Coordinates of C-alpha atoms and ligand atoms in Angstrom, one line a residue:
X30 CA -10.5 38.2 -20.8
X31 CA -11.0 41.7 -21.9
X32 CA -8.3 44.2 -20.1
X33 CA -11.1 45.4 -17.5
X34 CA -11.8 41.4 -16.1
X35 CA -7.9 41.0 -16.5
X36 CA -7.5 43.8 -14.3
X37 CA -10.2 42.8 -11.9
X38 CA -8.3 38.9 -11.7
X39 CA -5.9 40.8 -9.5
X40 CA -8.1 40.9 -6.9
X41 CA -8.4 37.5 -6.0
X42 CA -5.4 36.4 -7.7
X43 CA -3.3 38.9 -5.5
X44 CA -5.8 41.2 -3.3
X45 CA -3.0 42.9 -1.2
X46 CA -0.2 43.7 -4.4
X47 CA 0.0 47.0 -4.3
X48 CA -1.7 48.6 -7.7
X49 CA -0.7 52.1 -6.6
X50 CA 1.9 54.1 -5.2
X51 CA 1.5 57.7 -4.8
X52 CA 3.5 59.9 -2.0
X53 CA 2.9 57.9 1.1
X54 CA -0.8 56.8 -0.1
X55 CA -1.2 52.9 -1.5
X56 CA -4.0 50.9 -3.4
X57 CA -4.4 47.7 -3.1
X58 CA -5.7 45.5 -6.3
X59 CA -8.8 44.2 -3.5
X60 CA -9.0 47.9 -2.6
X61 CA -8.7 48.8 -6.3
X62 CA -11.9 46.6 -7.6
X63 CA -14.2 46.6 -4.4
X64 CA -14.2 50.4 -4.9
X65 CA -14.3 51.0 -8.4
X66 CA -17.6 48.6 -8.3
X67 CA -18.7 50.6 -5.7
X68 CA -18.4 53.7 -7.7
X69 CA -19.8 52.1 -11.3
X70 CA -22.9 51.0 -9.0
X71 CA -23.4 54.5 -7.7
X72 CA -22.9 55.8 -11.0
X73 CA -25.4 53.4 -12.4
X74 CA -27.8 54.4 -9.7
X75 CA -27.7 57.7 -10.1
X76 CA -27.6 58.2 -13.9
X77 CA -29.3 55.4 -15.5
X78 CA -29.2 54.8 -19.0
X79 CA -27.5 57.9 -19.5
X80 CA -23.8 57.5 -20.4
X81 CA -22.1 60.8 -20.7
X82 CA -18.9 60.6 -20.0
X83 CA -17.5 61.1 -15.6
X84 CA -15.0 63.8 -15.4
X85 CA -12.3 63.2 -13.3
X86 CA -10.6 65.9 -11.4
X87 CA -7.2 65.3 -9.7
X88 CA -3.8 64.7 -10.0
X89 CA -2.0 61.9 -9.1
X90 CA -4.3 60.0 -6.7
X91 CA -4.8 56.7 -6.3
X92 CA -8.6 58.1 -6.3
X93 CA -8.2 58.6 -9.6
X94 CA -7.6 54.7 -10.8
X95 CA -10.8 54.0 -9.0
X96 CA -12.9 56.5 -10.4
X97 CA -11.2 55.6 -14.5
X98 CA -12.5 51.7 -13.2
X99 CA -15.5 53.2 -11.5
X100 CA -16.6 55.1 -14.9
X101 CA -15.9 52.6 -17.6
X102 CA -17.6 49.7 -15.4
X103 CA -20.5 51.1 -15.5
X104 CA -20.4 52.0 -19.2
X105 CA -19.2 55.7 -19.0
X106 CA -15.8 56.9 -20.5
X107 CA -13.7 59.0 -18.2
X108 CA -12.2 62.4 -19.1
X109 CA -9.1 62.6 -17.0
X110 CA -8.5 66.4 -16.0
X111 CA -5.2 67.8 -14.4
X112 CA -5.9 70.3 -11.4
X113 CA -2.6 72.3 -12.8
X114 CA -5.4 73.4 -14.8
X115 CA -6.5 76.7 -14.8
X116 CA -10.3 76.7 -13.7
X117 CA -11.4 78.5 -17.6
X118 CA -9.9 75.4 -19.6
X119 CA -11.5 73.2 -16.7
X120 CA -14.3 74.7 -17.6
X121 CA -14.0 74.5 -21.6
X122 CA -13.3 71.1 -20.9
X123 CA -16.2 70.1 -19.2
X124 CA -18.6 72.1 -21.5
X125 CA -16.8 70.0 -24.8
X126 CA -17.0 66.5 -23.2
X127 CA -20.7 67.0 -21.9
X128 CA -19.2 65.4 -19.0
X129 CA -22.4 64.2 -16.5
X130 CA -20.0 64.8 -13.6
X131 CA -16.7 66.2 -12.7
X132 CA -15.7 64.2 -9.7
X133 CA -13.2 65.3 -7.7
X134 CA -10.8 62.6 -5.0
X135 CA -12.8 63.2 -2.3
X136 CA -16.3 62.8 -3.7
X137 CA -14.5 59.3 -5.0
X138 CA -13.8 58.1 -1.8
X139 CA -17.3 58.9 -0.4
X140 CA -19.3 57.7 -3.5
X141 CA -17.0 54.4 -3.7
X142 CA -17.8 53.1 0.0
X143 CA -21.3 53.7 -1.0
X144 CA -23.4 50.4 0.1
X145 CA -25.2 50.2 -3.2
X146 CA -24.9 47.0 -5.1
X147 CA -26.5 46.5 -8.4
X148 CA -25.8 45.2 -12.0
X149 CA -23.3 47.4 -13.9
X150 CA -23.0 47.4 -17.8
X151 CA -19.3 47.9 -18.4
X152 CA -17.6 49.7 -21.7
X153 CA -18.1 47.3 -24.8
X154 CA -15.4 47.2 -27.5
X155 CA -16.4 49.8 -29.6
X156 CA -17.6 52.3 -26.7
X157 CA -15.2 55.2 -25.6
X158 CA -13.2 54.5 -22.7
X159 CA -11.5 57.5 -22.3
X160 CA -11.5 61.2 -23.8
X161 CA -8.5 63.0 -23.6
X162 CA -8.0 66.5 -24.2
X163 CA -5.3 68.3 -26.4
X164 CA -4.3 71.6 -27.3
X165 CA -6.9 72.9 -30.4
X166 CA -5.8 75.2 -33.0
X167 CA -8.6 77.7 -32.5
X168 CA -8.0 78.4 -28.9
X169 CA -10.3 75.2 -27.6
X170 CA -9.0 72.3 -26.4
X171 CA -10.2 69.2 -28.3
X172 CA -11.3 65.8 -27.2
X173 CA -10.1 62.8 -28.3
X174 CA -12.6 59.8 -28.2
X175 CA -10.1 56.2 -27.4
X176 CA -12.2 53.1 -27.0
X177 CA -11.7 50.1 -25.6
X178 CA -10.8 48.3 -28.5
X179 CA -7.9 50.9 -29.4
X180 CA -6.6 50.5 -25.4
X181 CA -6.3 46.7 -25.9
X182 CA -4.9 46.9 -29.4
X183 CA -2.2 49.3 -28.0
X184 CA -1.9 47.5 -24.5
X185 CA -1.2 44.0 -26.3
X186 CA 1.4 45.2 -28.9
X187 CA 3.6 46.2 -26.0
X188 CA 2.9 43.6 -23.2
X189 CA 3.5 41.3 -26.3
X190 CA 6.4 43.0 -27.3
X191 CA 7.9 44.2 -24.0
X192 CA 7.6 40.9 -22.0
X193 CA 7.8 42.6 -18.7
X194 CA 9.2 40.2 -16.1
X195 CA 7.1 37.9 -13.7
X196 CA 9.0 39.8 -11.0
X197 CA 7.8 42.0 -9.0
X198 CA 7.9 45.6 -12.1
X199 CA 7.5 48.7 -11.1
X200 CA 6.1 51.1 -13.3
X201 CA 7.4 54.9 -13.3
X202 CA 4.6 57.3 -13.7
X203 CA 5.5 60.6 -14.3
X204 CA 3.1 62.3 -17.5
X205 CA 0.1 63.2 -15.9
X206 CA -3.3 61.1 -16.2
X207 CA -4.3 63.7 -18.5
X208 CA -1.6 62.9 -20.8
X209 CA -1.9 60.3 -23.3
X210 CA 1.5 58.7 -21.9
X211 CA -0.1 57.9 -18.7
X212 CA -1.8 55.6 -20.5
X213 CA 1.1 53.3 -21.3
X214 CA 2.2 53.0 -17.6
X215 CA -1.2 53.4 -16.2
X216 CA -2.8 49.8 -18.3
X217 CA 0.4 47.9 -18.5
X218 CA 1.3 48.1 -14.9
X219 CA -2.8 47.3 -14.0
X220 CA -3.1 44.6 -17.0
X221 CA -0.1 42.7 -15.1
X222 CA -0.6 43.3 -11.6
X223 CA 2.3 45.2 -11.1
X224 CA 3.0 48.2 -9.3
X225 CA 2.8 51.9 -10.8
X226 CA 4.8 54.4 -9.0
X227 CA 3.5 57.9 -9.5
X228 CA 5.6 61.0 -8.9
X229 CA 3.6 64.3 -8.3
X230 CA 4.3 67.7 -8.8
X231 CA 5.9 68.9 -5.6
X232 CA 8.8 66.0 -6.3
X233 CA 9.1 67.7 -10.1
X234 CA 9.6 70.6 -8.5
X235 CA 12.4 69.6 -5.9
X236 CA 15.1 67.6 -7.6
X237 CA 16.6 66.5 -4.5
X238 CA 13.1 64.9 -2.8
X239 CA 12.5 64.0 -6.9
X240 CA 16.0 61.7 -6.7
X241 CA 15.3 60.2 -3.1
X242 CA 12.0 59.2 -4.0
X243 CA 13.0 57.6 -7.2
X244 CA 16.3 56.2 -5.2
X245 CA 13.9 54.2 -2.9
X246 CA 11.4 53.2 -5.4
X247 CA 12.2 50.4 -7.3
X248 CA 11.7 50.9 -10.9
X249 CA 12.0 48.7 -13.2
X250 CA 10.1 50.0 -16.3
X251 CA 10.9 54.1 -16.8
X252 CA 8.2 55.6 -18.6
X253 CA 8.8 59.4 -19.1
X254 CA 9.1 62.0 -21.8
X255 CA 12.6 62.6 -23.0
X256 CA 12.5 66.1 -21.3
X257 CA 12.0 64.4 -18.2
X258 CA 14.9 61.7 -18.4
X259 CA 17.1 65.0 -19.7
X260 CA 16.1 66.7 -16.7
X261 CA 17.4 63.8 -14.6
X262 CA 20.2 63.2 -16.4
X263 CA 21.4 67.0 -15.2
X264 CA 22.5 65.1 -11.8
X265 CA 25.5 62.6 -11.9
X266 CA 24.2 60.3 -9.5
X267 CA 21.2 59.5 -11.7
X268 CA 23.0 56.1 -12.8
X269 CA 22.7 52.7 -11.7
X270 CA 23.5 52.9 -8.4
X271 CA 20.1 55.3 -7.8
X272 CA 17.8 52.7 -9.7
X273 CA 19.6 49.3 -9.5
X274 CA 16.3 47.4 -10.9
X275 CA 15.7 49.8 -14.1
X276 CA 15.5 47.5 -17.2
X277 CA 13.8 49.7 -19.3
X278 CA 13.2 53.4 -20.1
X279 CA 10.6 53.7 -22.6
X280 CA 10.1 57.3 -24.4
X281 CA 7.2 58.7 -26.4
X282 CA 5.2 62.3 -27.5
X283 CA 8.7 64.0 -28.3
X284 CA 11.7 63.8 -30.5
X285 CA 14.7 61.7 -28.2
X286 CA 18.2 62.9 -29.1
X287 CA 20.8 61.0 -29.5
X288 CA 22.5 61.9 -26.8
X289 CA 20.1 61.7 -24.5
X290 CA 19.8 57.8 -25.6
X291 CA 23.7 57.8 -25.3
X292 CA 23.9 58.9 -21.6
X293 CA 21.3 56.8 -20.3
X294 CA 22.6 53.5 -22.2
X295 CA 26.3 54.9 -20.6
X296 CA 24.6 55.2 -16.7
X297 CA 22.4 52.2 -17.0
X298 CA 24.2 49.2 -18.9
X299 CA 21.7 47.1 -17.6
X300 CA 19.0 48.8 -19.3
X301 CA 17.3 49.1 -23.0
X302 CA 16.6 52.7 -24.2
X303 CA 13.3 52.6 -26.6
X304 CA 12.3 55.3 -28.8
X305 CA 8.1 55.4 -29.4
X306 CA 5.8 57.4 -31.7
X307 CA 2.5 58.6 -32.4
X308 CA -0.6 60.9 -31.6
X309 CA -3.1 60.8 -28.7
X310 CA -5.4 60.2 -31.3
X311 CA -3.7 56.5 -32.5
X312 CA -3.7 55.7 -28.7
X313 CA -0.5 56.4 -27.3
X314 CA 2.2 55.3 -29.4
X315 CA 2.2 53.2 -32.9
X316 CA 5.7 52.6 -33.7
X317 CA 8.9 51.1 -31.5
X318 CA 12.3 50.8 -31.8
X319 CA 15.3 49.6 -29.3
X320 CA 18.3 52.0 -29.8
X321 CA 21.3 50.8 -29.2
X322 CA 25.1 51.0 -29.7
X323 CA 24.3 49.8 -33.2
X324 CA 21.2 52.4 -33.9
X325 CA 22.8 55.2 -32.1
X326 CA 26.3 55.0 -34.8
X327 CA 24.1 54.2 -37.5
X328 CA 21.4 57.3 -37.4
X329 CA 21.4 61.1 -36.2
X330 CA 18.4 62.1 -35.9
X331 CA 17.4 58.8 -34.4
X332 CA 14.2 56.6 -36.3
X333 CA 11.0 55.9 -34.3
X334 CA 11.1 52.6 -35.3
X335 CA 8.3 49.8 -37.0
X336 CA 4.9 50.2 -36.6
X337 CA 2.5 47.8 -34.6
X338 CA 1.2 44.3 -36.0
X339 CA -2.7 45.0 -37.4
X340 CA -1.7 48.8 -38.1
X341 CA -0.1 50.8 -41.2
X342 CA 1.5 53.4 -41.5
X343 CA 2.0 55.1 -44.8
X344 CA 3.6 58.6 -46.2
X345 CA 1.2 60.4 -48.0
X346 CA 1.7 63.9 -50.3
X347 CA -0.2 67.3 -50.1
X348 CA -3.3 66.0 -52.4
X349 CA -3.5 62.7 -49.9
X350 CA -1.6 60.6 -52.7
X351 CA 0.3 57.8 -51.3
X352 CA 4.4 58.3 -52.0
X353 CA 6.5 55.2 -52.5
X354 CA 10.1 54.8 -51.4
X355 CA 11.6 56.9 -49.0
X356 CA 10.0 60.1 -50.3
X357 CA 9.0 62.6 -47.9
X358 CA 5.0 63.6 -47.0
X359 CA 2.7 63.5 -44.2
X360 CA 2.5 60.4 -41.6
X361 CA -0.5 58.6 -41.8
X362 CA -1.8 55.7 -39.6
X363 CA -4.6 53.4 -39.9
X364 CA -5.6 50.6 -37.8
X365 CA -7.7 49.6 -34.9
X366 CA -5.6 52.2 -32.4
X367 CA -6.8 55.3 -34.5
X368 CA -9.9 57.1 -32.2
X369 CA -13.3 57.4 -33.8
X370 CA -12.7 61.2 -34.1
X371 CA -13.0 64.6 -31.5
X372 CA -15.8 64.6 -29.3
X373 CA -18.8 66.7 -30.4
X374 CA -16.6 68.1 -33.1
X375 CA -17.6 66.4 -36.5
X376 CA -16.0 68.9 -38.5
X377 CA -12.6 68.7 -36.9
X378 CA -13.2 64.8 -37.4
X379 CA -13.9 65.3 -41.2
X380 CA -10.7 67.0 -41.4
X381 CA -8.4 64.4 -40.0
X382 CA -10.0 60.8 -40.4
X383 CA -10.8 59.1 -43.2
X384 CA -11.9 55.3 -43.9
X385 CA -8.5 53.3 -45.3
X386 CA -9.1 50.0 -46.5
X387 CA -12.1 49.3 -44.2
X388 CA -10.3 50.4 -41.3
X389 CA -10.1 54.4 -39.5
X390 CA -7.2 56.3 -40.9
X391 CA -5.7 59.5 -38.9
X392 CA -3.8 62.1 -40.9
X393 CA -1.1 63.0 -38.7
X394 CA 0.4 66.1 -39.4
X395 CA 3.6 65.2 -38.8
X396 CA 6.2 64.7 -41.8
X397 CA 8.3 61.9 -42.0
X398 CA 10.0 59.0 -44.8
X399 CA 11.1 55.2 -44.1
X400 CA 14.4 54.2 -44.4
X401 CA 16.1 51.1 -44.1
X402 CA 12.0 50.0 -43.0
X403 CA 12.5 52.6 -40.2
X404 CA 10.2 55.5 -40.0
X405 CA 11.3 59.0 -38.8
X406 CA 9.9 62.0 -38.3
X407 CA 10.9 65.3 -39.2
X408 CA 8.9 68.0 -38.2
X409 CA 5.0 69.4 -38.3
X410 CA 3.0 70.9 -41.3
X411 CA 1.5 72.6 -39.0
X412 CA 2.0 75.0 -36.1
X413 CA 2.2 72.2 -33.4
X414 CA 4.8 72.2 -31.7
X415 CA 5.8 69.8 -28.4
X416 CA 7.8 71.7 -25.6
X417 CA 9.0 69.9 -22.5
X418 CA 6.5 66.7 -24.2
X419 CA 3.6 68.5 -24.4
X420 CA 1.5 68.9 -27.3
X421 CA 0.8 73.0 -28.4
X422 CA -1.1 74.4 -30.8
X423 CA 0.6 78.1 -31.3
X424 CA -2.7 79.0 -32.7
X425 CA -4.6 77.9 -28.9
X426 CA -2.2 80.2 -27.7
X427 CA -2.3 83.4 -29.9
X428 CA -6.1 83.0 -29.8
X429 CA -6.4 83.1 -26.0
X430 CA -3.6 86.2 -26.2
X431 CA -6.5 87.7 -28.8
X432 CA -9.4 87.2 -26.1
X433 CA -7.6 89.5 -24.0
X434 CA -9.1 93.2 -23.4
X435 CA -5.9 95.0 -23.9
X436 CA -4.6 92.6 -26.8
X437 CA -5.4 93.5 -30.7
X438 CA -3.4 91.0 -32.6
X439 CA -0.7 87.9 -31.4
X440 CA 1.6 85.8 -33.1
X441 CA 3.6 83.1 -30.7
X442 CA 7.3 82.0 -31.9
X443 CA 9.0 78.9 -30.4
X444 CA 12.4 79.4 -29.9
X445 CA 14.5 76.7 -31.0
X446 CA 17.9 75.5 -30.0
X447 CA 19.4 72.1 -31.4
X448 CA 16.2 71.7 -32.7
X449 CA 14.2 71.2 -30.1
X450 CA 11.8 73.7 -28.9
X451 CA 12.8 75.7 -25.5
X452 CA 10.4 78.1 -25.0
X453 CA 7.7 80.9 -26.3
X454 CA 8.1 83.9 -27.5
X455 CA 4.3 86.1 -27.9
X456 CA 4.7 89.1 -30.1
X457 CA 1.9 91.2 -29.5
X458 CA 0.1 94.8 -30.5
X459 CA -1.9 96.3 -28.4
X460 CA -5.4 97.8 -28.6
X461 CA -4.2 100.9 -26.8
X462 CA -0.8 101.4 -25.5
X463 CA -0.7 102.6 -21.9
X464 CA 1.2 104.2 -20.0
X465 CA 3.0 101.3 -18.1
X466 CA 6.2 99.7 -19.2
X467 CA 6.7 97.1 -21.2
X468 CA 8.3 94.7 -18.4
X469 CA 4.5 95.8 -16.3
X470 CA 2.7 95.0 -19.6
X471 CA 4.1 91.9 -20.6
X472 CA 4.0 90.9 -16.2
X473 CA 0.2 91.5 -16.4
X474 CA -0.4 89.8 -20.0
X475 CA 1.2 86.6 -18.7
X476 CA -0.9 86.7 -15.6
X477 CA -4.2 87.0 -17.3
X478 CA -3.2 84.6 -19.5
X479 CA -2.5 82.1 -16.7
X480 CA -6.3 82.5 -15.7
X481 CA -7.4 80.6 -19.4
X482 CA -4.1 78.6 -20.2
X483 CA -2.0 76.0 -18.4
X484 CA 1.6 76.8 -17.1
X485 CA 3.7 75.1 -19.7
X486 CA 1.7 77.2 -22.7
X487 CA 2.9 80.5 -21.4
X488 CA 5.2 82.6 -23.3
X489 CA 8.5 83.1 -21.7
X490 CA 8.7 86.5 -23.9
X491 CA 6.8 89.2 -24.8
X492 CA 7.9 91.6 -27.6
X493 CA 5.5 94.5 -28.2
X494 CA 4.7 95.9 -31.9
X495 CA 3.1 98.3 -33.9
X496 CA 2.8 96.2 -36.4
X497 CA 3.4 92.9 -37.7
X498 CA 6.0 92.3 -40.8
X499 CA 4.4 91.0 -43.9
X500 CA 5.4 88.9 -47.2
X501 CA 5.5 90.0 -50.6
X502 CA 1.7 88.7 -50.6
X503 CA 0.7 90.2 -47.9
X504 CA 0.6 87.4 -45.2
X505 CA 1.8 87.1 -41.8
X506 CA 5.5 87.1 -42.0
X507 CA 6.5 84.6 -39.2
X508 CA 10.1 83.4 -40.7
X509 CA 10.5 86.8 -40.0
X510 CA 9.0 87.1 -36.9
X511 CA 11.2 83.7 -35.9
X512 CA 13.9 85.3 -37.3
X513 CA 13.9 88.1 -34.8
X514 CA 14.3 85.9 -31.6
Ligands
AMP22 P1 0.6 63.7 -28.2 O1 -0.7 63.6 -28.9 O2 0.7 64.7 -27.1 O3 1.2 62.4 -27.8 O4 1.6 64.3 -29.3 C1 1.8 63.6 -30.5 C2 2.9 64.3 -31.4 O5 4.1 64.2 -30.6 C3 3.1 63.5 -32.6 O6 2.2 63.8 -33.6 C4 4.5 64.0 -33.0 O7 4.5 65.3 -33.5 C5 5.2 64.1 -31.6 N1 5.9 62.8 -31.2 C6 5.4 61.8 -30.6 N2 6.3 60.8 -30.4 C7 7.5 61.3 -31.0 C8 8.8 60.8 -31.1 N3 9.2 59.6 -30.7 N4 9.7 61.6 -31.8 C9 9.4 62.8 -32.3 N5 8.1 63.3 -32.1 C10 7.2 62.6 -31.5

C-alpha cells in the first residue's frame, strides 16, 4: 500500500475515528475519503490532463486535509498557503507555483459534495505531492517540490522508528500546514488512523484558552517547535498533570537547548524528549536522536542525532570536497528525501542540488561535524536565520525594505541572546528624510512592510542612517552593524 491507499484503509477499517480535530469542528476518516474523492473527481473534471499544482488557502481546517487528498488524488500537488499571509506574498506565491487554483475552505466544501464520479489518476512516486514555500534570499519566496516518494521515505523512518502505540495517539499540531513540520504530524497521524489535534491561532494567542484546550485534549505525540514548548513551559502547570497521556514530544526546524529538553524530561517523566534535523527541502527532518539524562550531561549544545536508513549525510568544505573525521564544513544530505529542486527556478536548483552517487544531494547551508557518530549543527553560511522556528532569509527581508518608496538602502540584524535569535533589527537610509520622527517613520515602514511580508519577518527595530559602515575593502560592514545592537 502506498501512504495514499493506507490512508484511504481508514475508511472502512474505521469510518467514524476521528482524523481531525480543529476548534469544535471534526473529520471523520469516512468523511475524510468520500470528500477528498469528491474533490479529485471535480478536479479531474474540470482540468483534465492538466496537472498544475491546487493551491490551498486556509489555516487550520479540516477543509484543508480534504483538499491536500483532493489534489494529489487526482494527480495534482497541493501548495499549502497560510491566510496569516499577507495578500502580496499570496500573491507571489501563486504566480511561482503556477498554481491552476487557489481554493479556499469554503469552495472545498462545495466542490467536495459535488455528485461527480469519475476515474481519478492519483500522484505516482516520482510526481510532486506537495510544494512548500520558504523564505528566498532575493525577496521571493521559493518553492520547494516534495514527492511522494520523499513523503513515504520520511513517513516510514519515523513510524518505523517511533512505534506509535495501537492506542488510541493523538497528534499535536501546532506549525502551520504551510510549514514543513506539519508534515510530520499531518501523515503520521493519517498513515495510522490516529487523531491530529490542531491548535489555531486565536489559542496561540491566549495562553490560558491555549492550556485548557491542550488540558482536555489528549495528546499523546507533541509535535511543536522548540519555541513553542519554551513558550509553554513559561506556565508551571504545563506538567503532567495538564497532559497525563503525552509520551512524546518531538522537536525539529530549530536549535533545542538544553534546558528546554531538561524541563520537559523534569515535568513529564513519562515522556521521551527527541531532538530532529533537516531542511524543507530533505522532507522534514533527516536525522534523530532521544535525549536523555545520559545525552543531556554528556553534550552542551545538544547533537541532532543519526541520520535515516537509505540517506547520508556527509560534511563537505568550501570547494565541495568531502572532510573526514570530525572536521568542520557544510551539511550535506543525499538520499531519496532530498526534493527534485525549487519550482520554476532551475537556477536556484543548480545552485543547491547535485547528483551524489546516483542519488539527489542538497547542499544545506548549514555547518556542522560528527562526533561520537552524532551530527550537530553549528550555525548558517549564510544569512538564514530561524526565529521563533521559522526559516528567514535576511536578504527576503532587506529586499522587500528596498521595494519601499521612501527606503534607499536596508541591512536587517538579528539580535541574539544565548544564541538563539530574538528578534530583528532593520537599519535603514532613506531616500529623503522627512519631516516626521523617527518613532512615525519607523511606525509607517513596519506597516508597509506588513502589506508584502508575514508577521514574524518584521523587524522589531528600526535604526535610521546616513550611511552604512564599511570594511577595510569596502563591503558592507555588518559585524559592525551587529555590533551596534
Ligand atoms: P526549515 O526548512 O524551515 O525546516 O528550516 C531548516 C533549517 O532549520 C535547517 O537548515 C537548520 O538551519 C534549522 N534546523 C532544523 N532543525 C534543527 C535542529 N534540530 N537544530 C538546529 N537547527 C535546526
Amino acid at each position: 500500500m502506498n501512504l495514499l491507499q493506507r490512508i484511504d484503509h481508514w475508511a472502512t477499517a474505521a469510518p467514524e475515528a476521528i482524523a481531525h480535530l480543529s476548534g469544535d469542528r471534526t473529520l471523520t476518516y469516512g468523511e475524510l475519503r468520500r470528500r477528498s474523492d469528491g474533490l479529485a473527481a471535480y478536479l479531474t473534471n474540470r482540468f483534465g490532463e492538466d496537472r498544475k499544482p491546487i493551491a490551498v488557502l486556509g489555516h487550520r481546517e479540516p477543509e484543508m486535509l480534504i483538499a491536500f487528498l483532493g489534489a494529489v488524488k487526482s494527480g495534482r500537488p497541493y501548495v499549502p498557503i497560510d491566510t496569516t499571509l499577507p495578500r502580496t506574498r499570496i500573491d507571489q506565491i501563486l504566480a511561482s507555483s503556477r498554481a491552476a487554483l487557489s481554493l479556499t475552505p469554503d469552495q472545498i466544501r462545495r466542490f467536495s459534495t459535488a455528485e461527480l464520479r469519475g476515474p481519478t489518476m492519483p500522484v505516482q512516486k516520482n510526481d510532486p505531492f506537495y510544494i512548500l514555500f520558504t523564505s528566498g534570499s532575493t525577496g521571493e519566496p521559493k518553492g520547494v517540490i516534495i514527492t511522494l516518494a520523499c513523503l513515504e521515505h520520511f513517513i516510514s523512518w519515523i513510524l518505523a522508528e517511533q512505534q506509535f502505540s495501537e492506542r488510541a495517539e493523538v497528534f499535536l499540531n501546532q506549525a502551520p500546514f504551510s510549514f514543513d513540520l506539519s508534515v510530520m504530524d499531518l501523515y503520521c497521524s493519517l498513515a495510522t488512523g490516529r487523531t491530529l489535534f490542531s491548535i489555531s491561532r486565536d489559542l496561540i494567542e491566549n495562553p490560558k484558552k491555549l492550556y485548557r484546550a491542550l488540558a482536555s485534549s489528549g495528546v499523546t505525540t507533541w509535535v511543536s517547535t522548540p519555541s513553542f514548548a519554551q513558550m509553554c513551559l513559561v506556565e508551571d502547570k504545563f506538567a503532567e498533570a495538564m497532559l497525563p497521556r503525552v509520551r512524546r514530544f518531538l522537536f525539529c526546524g530549530e536549535t533545542l537547548a538544553p534546558q528546554t529538553a531538561a524541563q520537559l524530561l523534569a515535568r513529564f517523566p513519562q515522556a521521551q524528549v527527541w531532538n530532529m534535523y533537516g531542511p524543507t527541502e530533505a522532507t522534514v527532518a533527516t536525522t534523530s536522536i532521544q535525549i536523555d539524562a545520559a545525552i543531556l550531561e554528556k553534550y552542551s549544545p545538544l547533537p541532532v542525532g543519526r541520520v535515516m536508513p537509505g540517506t547520508e549525510i556527509f560534511i563537505v568544505d568550501e570547494n565541495g570536497g568531502e572532510l573526514s573525521g570530525n572536521e568542520r564544513g557544510e551539511i550535506t544530505i543525499a538520499g531519496p528525501n532530498v526534493s527534485p529542486g525549487y519550482v520554476g527556478h532551475p537556477d536556484l536548483t543548480a545552485r543547491a542540488f547535485f547528483e551524489y552517487r546516483g542519488m539527489r544531494a542538497y547542499k544545506t547551508g548549514d555547518l556542522g561535524r560528527f562526533r561520537d557518530g552524532l551530527l550537530f549543527f553549528e550555525g548558517r553560511i549564510d544569512e538564514q536565520i530561524k526565529l521563533s522556528g521559522y526559516r528567514i532569509e535576511l536578504g527576503d527581508v532587506e529586499a522587500n525594505l528596498r521595494a519601499l518608496s521612501a527606503v534607499r538602502d536596508a541591512v536587517v540584524i538579528p539580535v541574539i541572546k544565548d544564541g538563539a535569535a530574538q528578534s530583528l533589527t532593520a537599519f535603514v537610509t532613506l531616500l529623503a528624510r522627512t519631516e516626521t520622527s523617527d518613532f512615525k517613520l519607523a511606525h509607517n515602514l513596519r506597516s508597509e512592510l506588513g502589506e508584502r511580508l508575514p508577521v514574524y519577518m518584521l523587524p522589531r527595530k528600526f535604526v535610521f542612517l546616513d550611511a552604512f559602515p564599511m570594511t577595510a575593502n569596502g563591503k558592507m560592514d555588518r559585524a559592525a552593524l551587529a555590533r551596534s545592537l
